[in-house]
XYZ file of C-alpha atoms in Angstrom:
64
model
C 0.000 0.000 0.000
C 1.316 3.426 -0.942
C 1.590 6.103 1.709
C 1.807 9.809 0.986
C 3.042 12.210 3.656
C 0.484 14.966 4.244
C 0.669 18.082 6.376
C -2.542 18.480 8.372
C -4.393 21.732 8.958
C -2.994 22.230 12.461
C 0.630 21.925 11.259
C 0.277 24.052 8.116
C 2.178 27.337 7.887
C 2.529 30.181 5.399
C 1.108 29.650 1.903
C -0.117 26.151 2.747
C -2.055 27.456 5.736
C -3.619 30.197 3.599
C -4.600 27.637 0.960
C -6.098 25.320 3.559
C -8.145 28.177 5.013
C -9.867 28.797 1.676
C -10.355 25.058 1.081
C -11.904 24.146 4.406
C -15.004 22.114 3.629
C -18.385 22.707 5.269
C -17.611 19.825 7.641
C -14.594 21.753 8.955
C -11.605 20.179 7.239
C -9.674 19.810 4.001
C -10.408 16.720 1.917
C -7.582 14.169 1.817
C -7.638 14.201 -1.984
C -6.416 17.799 -1.696
C -4.069 17.278 1.259
C -1.935 14.861 -0.762
C -0.544 18.016 -2.410
C 0.456 19.587 0.908
C 4.178 19.433 0.099
C 3.562 21.456 -3.070
C 1.141 24.337 -2.458
C 1.307 25.284 -6.157
C -0.049 21.883 -7.213
C -2.547 22.019 -4.330
C -3.977 25.292 -5.628
C -4.139 23.928 -9.191
C -5.910 20.748 -8.051
C -8.355 22.803 -5.982
C -9.275 24.948 -8.992
C -9.911 21.783 -11.039
C -11.897 20.253 -8.148
C -14.074 23.383 -7.819
C -14.728 23.456 -11.554
C -15.769 19.819 -11.635
C -17.904 19.944 -8.498
C -19.958 23.041 -9.304
C -22.787 23.196 -11.750
C -23.016 25.140 -14.966
C -26.026 25.793 -17.120
C -25.207 22.640 -19.116
C -24.025 20.393 -16.302
C -25.769 19.622 -13.031
C -23.944 19.873 -9.721
C -22.381 16.614 -8.546
């Protein structure tokens, strides 16, 4: 089984902390699928933008 080191919300600092703050889900945390990018905030932000695009509805596509 693969294991990916992730920095949790409580340990995040700087840019990562700022990114986590905008990504905090309604349940109060950051999804693990996003936290796997915690060592690379640039890729985290890119993944989050993709995630938001896919998970929100448009006039042609219903919300997931």
